[in-house]
Amino acid sequence: MAKYKVVHYINQFFAGIGGEEKADHMPEVRQGAVGPGRGLQAALGSDYEIAATVICGDNYFGKAPAITTVDMAKAWMSEGHPFTCDHSEEVCANALKVLEAGRKAGVPIFHTTTGYVGKQQWDLPRWDEKIPMSALDINSEWLEIDPKLKPLPEEPVIHKKYASNFFGTHLAQTLNFLGVDTLIVMGATSCACVRHTVMDSTGYGFKTIVPEGTVGDRVPGVIEWNLFDMEAKFADVVPVDEVVEYLEGIDSNVYTKHERSMDQ
């Protein structure tokens, strides 16, 4: 009798389902070893038993996505600020396509921005030792979500203090309550706040998508490198049109909605 039971994951190709044309294959569980799992079972020996195999397409998107923008405030997306990103007009235009598709489908949208309070800025961590974070006054108009995104009043703006949208915020808990299984991440910058948000999103268990052309930065070359690395390790980097098509098929009834006394 085996001492250890193993759950083995393989993609649609190794399960014999198909290639890229089946990359959207929904997750399924099969009992025992499947495909290359049989060779793995033999290599593991009698102490281990592959009890089940999880099969999922490489690019499977969930049924309940949310969208989060990362620091897409004026300070990053409009000209004239130390944090202004290159090609911000194009970044915002692409992000707006995704946002508008999400709004039409009833997908939850959460914006974030990084800023600090008062003259003393007691809420500013040591990040300012490396870059001029003290230039980000939370009450400044620079910290308003850029109008090129056409933000709506019902779209929450989370004020964060560090890189990730998740660090020290309620975002993960809120997404879990809503029943979200997939997170679409857009914003700035690719090498810091977007990257950390993507890493944390995957760490919290969300399928993570970064639409191409929706990420900004100030340093030439870093967007391409970071998208390459995020695609390799943490997320799916997908053309905007594919993300829009995916959002158009979402049923807003999949989300958990709280019951409020004002709705009675």
PDB file of C-alpha atoms in Angstrom:
ATOM      1  CA  MET A   1       0.000   0.000   0.000  1.00  0.00           C
ATOM      2  CA  ALA A   2       1.341   3.430  -0.974  1.00  0.00           C
ATOM      3  CA  LYS A   3       2.513   5.688   1.844  1.00  0.00           C
ATOM      4  CA  TYR A   4       1.832   8.902  -0.084  1.00  0.00           C
ATOM      5  CA  LYS A   5      -0.924   9.959  -2.451  1.00  0.00           C
ATOM      6  CA  VAL A   6      -0.101  12.415  -5.241  1.00  0.00           C
ATOM      7  CA  VAL A   7      -2.293  14.786  -7.265  1.00  0.00           C
ATOM      8  CA  HIS A   8      -0.666  15.372 -10.657  1.00  0.00           C
ATOM      9  CA  TYR A   9      -1.351  18.406 -12.894  1.00  0.00           C
ATOM     10  CA  ILE A  10      -1.000  18.316 -16.687  1.00  0.00           C
ATOM     11  CA  ASN A  11      -2.183  20.605 -19.467  1.00  0.00           C
ATOM     12  CA  GLN A  12      -4.509  19.791 -22.347  1.00  0.00           C
ATOM     13  CA  PHE A  13      -1.645  18.721 -24.622  1.00  0.00           C
ATOM     14  CA  PHE A  14      -0.226  16.068 -22.310  1.00  0.00           C
ATOM     15  CA  ALA A  15      -3.750  14.827 -21.582  1.00  0.00           C
ATOM     16  CA  GLY A  16      -4.183  14.108 -25.287  1.00  0.00           C
ATOM     17  CA  ILE A  17      -7.045  16.580 -25.647  1.00  0.00           C
ATOM     18  CA  GLY A  18      -5.412  18.907 -28.170  1.00  0.00           C
ATOM     19  CA  GLY A  19      -2.931  21.701 -28.759  1.00  0.00           C
ATOM     20  CA  GLU A  20      -3.391  25.472 -28.690  1.00  0.00           C
ATOM     21  CA  GLU A  21      -6.874  25.132 -30.191  1.00  0.00           C
ATOM     22  CA  LYS A  22      -7.875  23.476 -26.894  1.00  0.00           C
ATOM     23  CA  ALA A  23      -5.977  25.854 -24.596  1.00  0.00           C
ATOM     24  CA  ASP A  24      -9.292  27.032 -23.120  1.00  0.00           C
ATOM     25  CA  HIS A  25     -10.170  23.528 -21.886  1.00  0.00           C
ATOM     26  CA  MET A  26     -11.996  23.737 -18.565  1.00  0.00           C
ATOM     27  CA  PRO A  27     -10.420  22.145 -15.483  1.00  0.00           C
ATOM     28  CA  GLU A  28     -11.327  18.525 -14.878  1.00  0.00           C
ATOM     29  CA  VAL A  29     -10.218  15.785 -12.508  1.00  0.00           C
ATOM     30  CA  ARG A  30      -9.582  12.204 -13.570  1.00  0.00           C
ATOM     31  CA  GLN A  31      -8.863   9.335 -11.228  1.00  0.00           C
ATOM     32  CA  GLY A  32      -5.386   7.852 -11.344  1.00  0.00           C
ATOM     33  CA  ALA A  33      -2.491   8.661 -13.656  1.00  0.00           C
ATOM     34  CA  VAL A  34      -3.046  10.104 -17.127  1.00  0.00           C
ATOM     35  CA  GLY A  35      -0.601  10.397 -20.038  1.00  0.00           C
ATOM     36  CA  PRO A  36       2.927  11.151 -18.787  1.00  0.00           C
ATOM     37  CA  GLY A  37       1.657  10.550 -15.267  1.00  0.00           C
ATOM     38  CA  ARG A  38       1.981   6.834 -15.920  1.00  0.00           C
ATOM     39  CA  GLY A  39       5.706   7.228 -16.449  1.00  0.00           C
ATOM     40  CA  LEU A  40       5.916   9.415 -13.370  1.00  0.00           C
ATOM     41  CA  GLN A  41       4.087   6.755 -11.369  1.00  0.00           C
ATOM     42  CA  ALA A  42       6.626   4.137 -12.401  1.00  0.00           C
ATOM     43  CA  ALA A  43       9.522   6.455 -11.518  1.00  0.00           C
ATOM     44  CA  LEU A  44       8.076   7.280  -8.103  1.00  0.00           C
ATOM     45  CA  GLY A  45       7.878   3.655  -7.071  1.00  0.00           C
ATOM     46  CA  SER A  46       5.501   1.816  -4.775  1.00  0.00           C
ATOM     47  CA  ASP A  47       5.662   4.356  -1.937  1.00  0.00           C
ATOM     48  CA  TYR A  48       3.704   6.855  -4.043  1.00  0.00           C
ATOM     49  CA  GLU A  49       0.349   6.608  -5.784  1.00  0.00           C
ATOM     50  CA  ILE A  50      -0.979   9.179  -8.268  1.00  0.00           C
ATOM     51  CA  ALA A  51      -4.513   9.208  -6.925  1.00  0.00           C
ATOM     52  CA  ALA A  52      -5.863  11.837  -9.310  1.00  0.00           C
ATOM     53  CA  THR A  53      -4.861  13.981 -12.276  1.00  0.00           C
ATOM     54  CA  VAL A  54      -5.959  17.595 -12.708  1.00  0.00           C
ATOM     55  CA  ILE A  55      -6.209  18.644 -16.354  1.00  0.00           C
ATOM     56  CA  CYS A  56      -6.600  22.252 -17.440  1.00  0.00           C
ATOM     57  CA  GLY A  57      -6.016  24.225 -20.620  1.00  0.00           C
ATOM     58  CA  ASP A  58      -3.003  26.523 -20.640  1.00  0.00           C
ATOM     59  CA  ASN A  59      -5.163  29.603 -21.258  1.00  0.00           C
ATOM     60  CA  TYR A  60      -8.332  28.652 -19.421  1.00  0.00           C
ATOM     61  CA  PHE A  61     -10.087  31.729 -18.054  1.00  0.00           C
ATOM     62  CA  GLY A  62     -12.507  31.474 -15.172  1.00  0.00           C
ATOM     63  CA  LYS A  63     -16.232  32.228 -15.085  1.00  0.00           C
ATOM     64  CA  ALA A  64     -16.039  35.100 -12.597  1.00  0.00           C
ATOM     65  CA  PRO A  65     -13.364  37.670 -13.480  1.00  0.00           C
ATOM     66  CA  ALA A  66     -12.618  41.021 -11.918  1.00  0.00           C
ATOM     67  CA  ILE A  67     -10.500  43.877 -13.256  1.00  0.00           C
ATOM     68  CA  THR A  68      -7.992  45.865 -11.260  1.00  0.00           C
ATOM     69  CA  THR A  69      -5.999  48.840 -12.483  1.00  0.00           C
ATOM     70  CA  VAL A  70      -2.664  49.569 -10.858  1.00  0.00           C
ATOM     71  CA  ASP A  71      -1.700  53.227 -10.350  1.00  0.00           C
ATOM     72  CA  MET A  72      -3.543  54.462 -13.413  1.00  0.00           C
ATOM     73  CA  ALA A  73      -3.941  57.878 -11.820  1.00  0.00           C
ATOM     74  CA  LYS A  74      -2.929  61.130 -13.493  1.00  0.00           C
ATOM     75  CA  ALA A  75       0.538  61.008 -11.887  1.00  0.00           C
ATOM     76  CA  TRP A  76       1.369  57.975 -14.065  1.00  0.00           C
ATOM     77  CA  MET A  77      -0.947  58.425 -17.042  1.00  0.00           C
ATOM     78  CA  SER A  78      -0.803  62.184 -17.730  1.00  0.00           C
ATOM     79  CA  GLU A  79       2.118  64.382 -18.749  1.00  0.00           C
ATOM     80  CA  GLY A  80       4.017  66.588 -16.316  1.00  0.00           C
ATOM     81  CA  HIS A  81       4.653  64.438 -13.235  1.00  0.00           C
ATOM     82  CA  PRO A  82       7.912  62.717 -12.170  1.00  0.00           C
ATOM     83  CA  PHE A  83       6.085  59.373 -12.430  1.00  0.00           C
ATOM     84  CA  THR A  84       4.592  59.924 -15.909  1.00  0.00           C
ATOM     85  CA  CYS A  85       4.948  56.779 -18.042  1.00  0.00           C
ATOM     86  CA  ASP A  86       5.920  56.624 -21.698  1.00  0.00           C
ATOM     87  CA  HIS A  87       3.117  56.077 -24.239  1.00  0.00           C
ATOM     88  CA  SER A  88       0.474  56.579 -21.554  1.00  0.00           C
ATOM     89  CA  GLU A  89      -2.137  57.637 -24.136  1.00  0.00           C
ATOM     90  CA  GLU A  90      -1.840  54.274 -25.869  1.00  0.00           C
ATOM     91  CA  VAL A  91      -1.831  52.374 -22.571  1.00  0.00           C
ATOM     92  CA  CYS A  92      -5.025  54.120 -21.455  1.00  0.00           C
ATOM     93  CA  ALA A  93      -6.727  53.581 -24.808  1.00  0.00           C
ATOM     94  CA  ASN A  94      -6.081  49.835 -24.650  1.00  0.00           C
ATOM     95  CA  ALA A  95      -7.089  49.635 -20.991  1.00  0.00           C
ATOM     96  CA  LEU A  96     -10.327  51.494 -21.755  1.00  0.00           C
ATOM     97  CA  LYS A  97     -11.327  48.780 -24.231  1.00  0.00           C
ATOM     98  CA  VAL A  98     -11.027  46.193 -21.466  1.00  0.00           C
ATOM     99  CA  LEU A  99     -12.787  48.387 -18.894  1.00  0.00           C
ATOM    100  CA  GLU A 100     -15.709  49.174 -21.194  1.00  0.00           C
ATOM    101  CA  ALA A 101     -16.194  45.483 -21.989  1.00  0.00           C
ATOM    102  CA  GLY A 102     -16.098  44.697 -18.262  1.00  0.00           C
ATOM    103  CA  ARG A 103     -18.605  47.445 -17.459  1.00  0.00           C
ATOM    104  CA  LYS A 104     -21.066  46.186 -20.065  1.00  0.00           C
ATOM    105  CA  ALA A 105     -20.812  42.666 -18.655  1.00  0.00           C
ATOM    106  CA  GLY A 106     -21.192  43.742 -15.016  1.00  0.00           C
ATOM    107  CA  VAL A 107     -17.670  42.686 -14.040  1.00  0.00           C
ATOM    108  CA  PRO A 108     -16.338  44.162 -10.744  1.00  0.00           C
ATOM    109  CA  ILE A 109     -13.667  46.822 -11.283  1.00  0.00           C
ATOM    110  CA  PHE A 110     -11.222  48.056  -8.631  1.00  0.00           C
ATOM    111  CA  HIS A 111      -8.816  50.928  -9.198  1.00  0.00           C
ATOM    112  CA  THR A 112      -5.804  51.625  -7.004  1.00  0.00           C
ATOM    113  CA  THR A 113      -3.444  54.500  -6.508  1.00  0.00           C
ATOM    114  CA  THR A 114      -0.450  55.048  -4.237  1.00  0.00           C
ATOM    115  CA  GLY A 115      -0.386  58.151  -2.042  1.00  0.00           C
ATOM    116  CA  TYR A 116       0.457  59.496   1.368  1.00  0.00           C
ATOM    117  CA  VAL A 117      -1.208  61.803   3.876  1.00  0.00           C
ATOM    118  CA  GLY A 118      -0.208  65.221   5.225  1.00  0.00           C
ATOM    119  CA  LYS A 119       3.089  67.063   5.377  1.00  0.00           C
ATOM    120  CA  GLN A 120       4.788  64.527   7.635  1.00  0.00           C
ATOM    121  CA  GLN A 121       3.582  61.520   5.606  1.00  0.00           C
ATOM    122  CA  TRP A 122       3.825  59.136   8.535  1.00  0.00           C
ATOM    123  CA  ASP A 123       2.216  56.501   6.331  1.00  0.00           C
ATOM    124  CA  LEU A 124       5.127  56.544   3.867  1.00  0.00           C
ATOM    125  CA  PRO A 125       7.394  53.475   4.336  1.00  0.00           C
ATOM    126  CA  ARG A 126      11.086  53.300   3.442  1.00  0.00           C
ATOM    127  CA  TRP A 127      10.272  53.151  -0.251  1.00  0.00           C
ATOM    128  CA  ASP A 128      11.108  56.870  -0.434  1.00  0.00           C
ATOM    129  CA  GLU A 129      14.773  56.041   0.120  1.00  0.00           C
ATOM    130  CA  LYS A 130      14.933  54.803  -3.478  1.00  0.00           C
ATOM    131  CA  ILE A 131      12.359  56.775  -5.458  1.00  0.00           C
ATOM    132  CA  PRO A 132      10.540  60.085  -4.692  1.00  0.00           C
ATOM    133  CA  MET A 133       7.329  58.608  -3.291  1.00  0.00           C
ATOM    134  CA  SER A 134       6.868  61.756  -1.177  1.00  0.00           C
ATOM    135  CA  ALA A 135       5.732  63.470  -4.393  1.00  0.00           C
ATOM    136  CA  LEU A 136       2.506  61.457  -4.170  1.00  0.00           C
ATOM    137  CA  ASP A 137       0.130  63.514  -1.997  1.00  0.00           C
ATOM    138  CA  ILE A 138      -3.080  61.537  -1.604  1.00  0.00           C
ATOM    139  CA  ASN A 139      -5.141  64.740  -1.704  1.00  0.00           C
ATOM    140  CA  SER A 140      -3.567  66.002  -4.909  1.00  0.00           C
ATOM    141  CA  GLU A 141      -5.464  65.898  -8.195  1.00  0.00           C
ATOM    142  CA  TRP A 142      -2.519  63.914  -9.536  1.00  0.00           C
ATOM    143  CA  LEU A 143      -3.813  60.950  -7.522  1.00  0.00           C
ATOM    144  CA  GLU A 144      -7.219  60.970  -9.232  1.00  0.00           C
ATOM    145  CA  ILE A 145      -7.825  58.075 -11.622  1.00  0.00           C
ATOM    146  CA  ASP A 146      -6.986  59.359 -15.080  1.00  0.00           C
ATOM    147  CA  PRO A 147     -10.104  60.557 -16.937  1.00  0.00           C
ATOM    148  CA  LYS A 148      -8.949  58.731 -20.068  1.00  0.00           C
ATOM    149  CA  LEU A 149     -10.187  55.561 -18.313  1.00  0.00           C
ATOM    150  CA  LYS A 150     -13.646  57.111 -17.786  1.00  0.00           C
ATOM    151  CA  PRO A 151     -13.864  55.839 -14.179  1.00  0.00           C
ATOM    152  CA  LEU A 152     -17.368  55.447 -12.759  1.00  0.00           C
ATOM    153  CA  PRO A 153     -18.467  56.479  -9.236  1.00  0.00           C
ATOM    154  CA  GLU A 154     -19.320  52.873  -8.290  1.00  0.00           C
ATOM    155  CA  GLU A 155     -15.810  51.648  -9.113  1.00  0.00           C
ATOM    156  CA  PRO A 156     -13.865  51.638  -5.827  1.00  0.00           C
ATOM    157  CA  VAL A 157     -10.495  53.382  -5.618  1.00  0.00           C
ATOM    158  CA  ILE A 158      -8.180  51.659  -3.148  1.00  0.00           C
ATOM    159  CA  HIS A 159      -5.393  53.802  -1.676  1.00  0.00           C
ATOM    160  CA  LYS A 160      -2.325  51.636  -1.216  1.00  0.00           C
ATOM    161  CA  LYS A 161       1.024  52.415   0.366  1.00  0.00           C
ATOM    162  CA  TYR A 162       3.318  49.990  -1.385  1.00  0.00           C
ATOM    163  CA  ALA A 163       3.734  48.235  -4.728  1.00  0.00           C
ATOM    164  CA  SER A 164       1.100  45.497  -4.851  1.00  0.00           C
ATOM    165  CA  ASN A 165      -2.625  46.178  -5.012  1.00  0.00           C
ATOM    166  CA  PHE A 166      -2.935  43.456  -2.362  1.00  0.00           C
ATOM    167  CA  PHE A 167      -0.303  44.579   0.156  1.00  0.00           C
ATOM    168  CA  GLY A 168      -2.093  46.033   3.200  1.00  0.00           C
ATOM    169  CA  THR A 169      -5.446  46.349   1.402  1.00  0.00           C
ATOM    170  CA  HIS A 170      -8.807  44.549   1.448  1.00  0.00           C
ATOM    171  CA  LEU A 171      -8.670  43.556  -2.230  1.00  0.00           C
ATOM    172  CA  ALA A 172      -8.113  39.803  -1.763  1.00  0.00           C
ATOM    173  CA  GLN A 173     -10.880  39.466   0.818  1.00  0.00           C
ATOM    174  CA  THR A 174     -13.317  41.398  -1.357  1.00  0.00           C
ATOM    175  CA  LEU A 175     -12.545  39.329  -4.454  1.00  0.00           C
ATOM    176  CA  ASN A 176     -12.966  36.111  -2.480  1.00  0.00           C
ATOM    177  CA  PHE A 177     -16.334  37.252  -1.119  1.00  0.00           C
ATOM    178  CA  LEU A 178     -17.546  38.085  -4.620  1.00  0.00           C
ATOM    179  CA  GLY A 179     -16.541  34.627  -5.839  1.00  0.00           C
ATOM    180  CA  VAL A 180     -13.936  35.939  -8.269  1.00  0.00           C
ATOM    181  CA  ASP A 181     -11.685  33.289  -9.814  1.00  0.00           C
ATOM    182  CA  THR A 182      -9.805  35.359 -12.417  1.00  0.00           C
ATOM    183  CA  LEU A 183      -8.124  38.753 -12.150  1.00  0.00           C
ATOM    184  CA  ILE A 184      -7.275  41.030 -15.065  1.00  0.00           C
ATOM    185  CA  VAL A 185      -4.385  43.349 -14.167  1.00  0.00           C
ATOM    186  CA  MET A 186      -3.480  46.567 -16.025  1.00  0.00           C
ATOM    187  CA  GLY A 187      -1.486  49.668 -15.114  1.00  0.00           C
ATOM    188  CA  ALA A 188       1.936  50.927 -14.091  1.00  0.00           C
ATOM    189  CA  THR A 189       4.681  50.212 -13.716  1.00  0.00           C
ATOM    190  CA  SER A 190       5.603  46.902 -15.293  1.00  0.00           C
ATOM    191  CA  CYS A 191       8.737  46.382 -13.211  1.00  0.00           C
ATOM    192  CA  ALA A 192       7.231  47.246  -9.833  1.00  0.00           C
ATOM    193  CA  CYS A 193       3.557  47.674  -8.966  1.00  0.00           C
ATOM    194  CA  VAL A 194       2.071  45.661 -11.841  1.00  0.00           C
ATOM    195  CA  ARG A 195       4.574  42.864 -11.395  1.00  0.00           C
ATOM    196  CA  HIS A 196       4.025  42.652  -7.637  1.00  0.00           C
ATOM    197  CA  THR A 197       0.243  42.721  -8.082  1.00  0.00           C
ATOM    198  CA  VAL A 198       0.434  39.897 -10.621  1.00  0.00           C
ATOM    199  CA  MET A 199       2.634  37.820  -8.332  1.00  0.00           C
ATOM    200  CA  ASP A 200       0.320  38.337  -5.364  1.00  0.00           C
ATOM    201  CA  SER A 201      -2.765  37.636  -7.479  1.00  0.00           C
ATOM    202  CA  THR A 202      -1.385  34.250  -8.469  1.00  0.00           C
ATOM    203  CA  GLY A 203      -0.279  33.642  -4.889  1.00  0.00           C
ATOM    204  CA  TYR A 204      -3.841  34.245  -3.670  1.00  0.00           C
ATOM    205  CA  GLY A 205      -5.086  31.652  -6.134  1.00  0.00           C
ATOM    206  CA  PHE A 206      -6.572  33.818  -8.872  1.00  0.00           C
ATOM    207  CA  LYS A 207      -6.100  33.020 -12.541  1.00  0.00           C
ATOM    208  CA  THR A 208      -4.211  36.136 -13.641  1.00  0.00           C
ATOM    209  CA  ILE A 209      -4.392  37.854 -17.020  1.00  0.00           C
ATOM    210  CA  VAL A 210      -2.388  40.835 -18.295  1.00  0.00           C
ATOM    211  CA  PRO A 211      -3.784  42.306 -21.531  1.00  0.00           C
ATOM    212  CA  GLU A 212      -1.057  43.305 -23.970  1.00  0.00           C
ATOM    213  CA  GLY A 213      -0.562  47.044 -24.381  1.00  0.00           C
ATOM    214  CA  THR A 214      -2.187  47.966 -21.057  1.00  0.00           C
ATOM    215  CA  VAL A 215       1.006  48.221 -18.991  1.00  0.00           C
ATOM    216  CA  GLY A 216       3.192  51.307 -18.754  1.00  0.00           C
ATOM    217  CA  ASP A 217       6.673  52.192 -17.546  1.00  0.00           C
ATOM    218  CA  ARG A 218       9.296  54.928 -17.754  1.00  0.00           C
ATOM    219  CA  VAL A 219      12.351  52.845 -18.657  1.00  0.00           C
ATOM    220  CA  PRO A 220      12.838  51.544 -22.230  1.00  0.00           C
ATOM    221  CA  GLY A 221      12.794  47.761 -22.536  1.00  0.00           C
ATOM    222  CA  VAL A 222      11.481  46.867 -19.109  1.00  0.00           C
ATOM    223  CA  ILE A 223       7.885  46.332 -20.245  1.00  0.00           C
ATOM    224  CA  GLU A 224       8.886  43.670 -22.740  1.00  0.00           C
ATOM    225  CA  TRP A 225      11.166  41.900 -20.276  1.00  0.00           C
ATOM    226  CA  ASN A 226       8.673  41.931 -17.414  1.00  0.00           C
ATOM    227  CA  LEU A 227       5.787  40.748 -19.587  1.00  0.00           C
ATOM    228  CA  PHE A 228       8.007  37.920 -20.819  1.00  0.00           C
ATOM    229  CA  ASP A 229       8.893  36.953 -17.262  1.00  0.00           C
ATOM    230  CA  MET A 230       5.327  37.293 -15.924  1.00  0.00           C
ATOM    231  CA  GLU A 231       4.052  35.123 -18.782  1.00  0.00           C
ATOM    232  CA  ALA A 232       6.710  32.537 -17.986  1.00  0.00           C
ATOM    233  CA  LYS A 233       5.985  32.364 -14.253  1.00  0.00           C
ATOM    234  CA  PHE A 234       2.803  34.022 -13.021  1.00  0.00           C
ATOM    235  CA  ALA A 235       0.194  35.059 -15.602  1.00  0.00           C
ATOM    236  CA  ASP A 236      -1.164  34.829 -19.115  1.00  0.00           C
ATOM    237  CA  VAL A 237      -0.274  37.816 -21.307  1.00  0.00           C
ATOM    238  CA  VAL A 238      -3.125  37.978 -23.806  1.00  0.00           C
ATOM    239  CA  PRO A 239      -4.050  40.304 -26.713  1.00  0.00           C
ATOM    240  CA  VAL A 240      -6.597  42.965 -25.750  1.00  0.00           C
ATOM    241  CA  ASP A 241      -9.140  41.759 -28.307  1.00  0.00           C
ATOM    242  CA  GLU A 242      -9.141  38.276 -26.786  1.00  0.00           C
ATOM    243  CA  VAL A 243      -9.683  39.690 -23.304  1.00  0.00           C
ATOM    244  CA  VAL A 244     -12.557  41.838 -24.589  1.00  0.00           C
ATOM    245  CA  GLU A 245     -14.148  38.808 -26.265  1.00  0.00           C
ATOM    246  CA  TYR A 246     -13.797  36.831 -23.030  1.00  0.00           C
ATOM    247  CA  LEU A 247     -15.457  39.592 -20.997  1.00  0.00           C
ATOM    248  CA  GLU A 248     -18.327  39.867 -23.444  1.00  0.00           C
ATOM    249  CA  GLY A 249     -19.298  36.301 -22.569  1.00  0.00           C
ATOM    250  CA  ILE A 250     -19.447  36.787 -18.786  1.00  0.00           C
ATOM    251  CA  ASP A 251     -22.740  36.356 -16.920  1.00  0.00           C
ATOM    252  CA  SER A 252     -22.877  38.847 -14.037  1.00  0.00           C
ATOM    253  CA  ASN A 253     -25.080  36.453 -12.049  1.00  0.00           C
ATOM    254  CA  VAL A 254     -21.979  34.423 -11.124  1.00  0.00           C
ATOM    255  CA  TYR A 255     -20.936  36.945  -8.468  1.00  0.00           C
ATOM    256  CA  THR A 256     -21.910  36.785  -4.805  1.00  0.00           C
ATOM    257  CA  LYS A 257     -23.849  39.915  -3.869  1.00  0.00           C
ATOM    258  CA  HIS A 258     -24.383  41.024  -0.300  1.00  0.00           C
ATOM    259  CA  GLU A 259     -27.872  41.713   0.978  1.00  0.00           C
ATOM    260  CA  ARG A 260     -28.259  45.280   2.160  1.00  0.00           C
ATOM    261  CA  SER A 261     -31.117  46.657   4.206  1.00  0.00           C
ATOM    262  CA  MET A 262     -31.411  49.566   1.770  1.00  0.00           C
ATOM    263  CA  ASP A 263     -32.235  47.111  -1.017  1.00  0.00           C
ATOM    264  CA  GLN A 264     -35.277  45.673   0.789  1.00  0.00           C
TER     265      GLN A 264
END
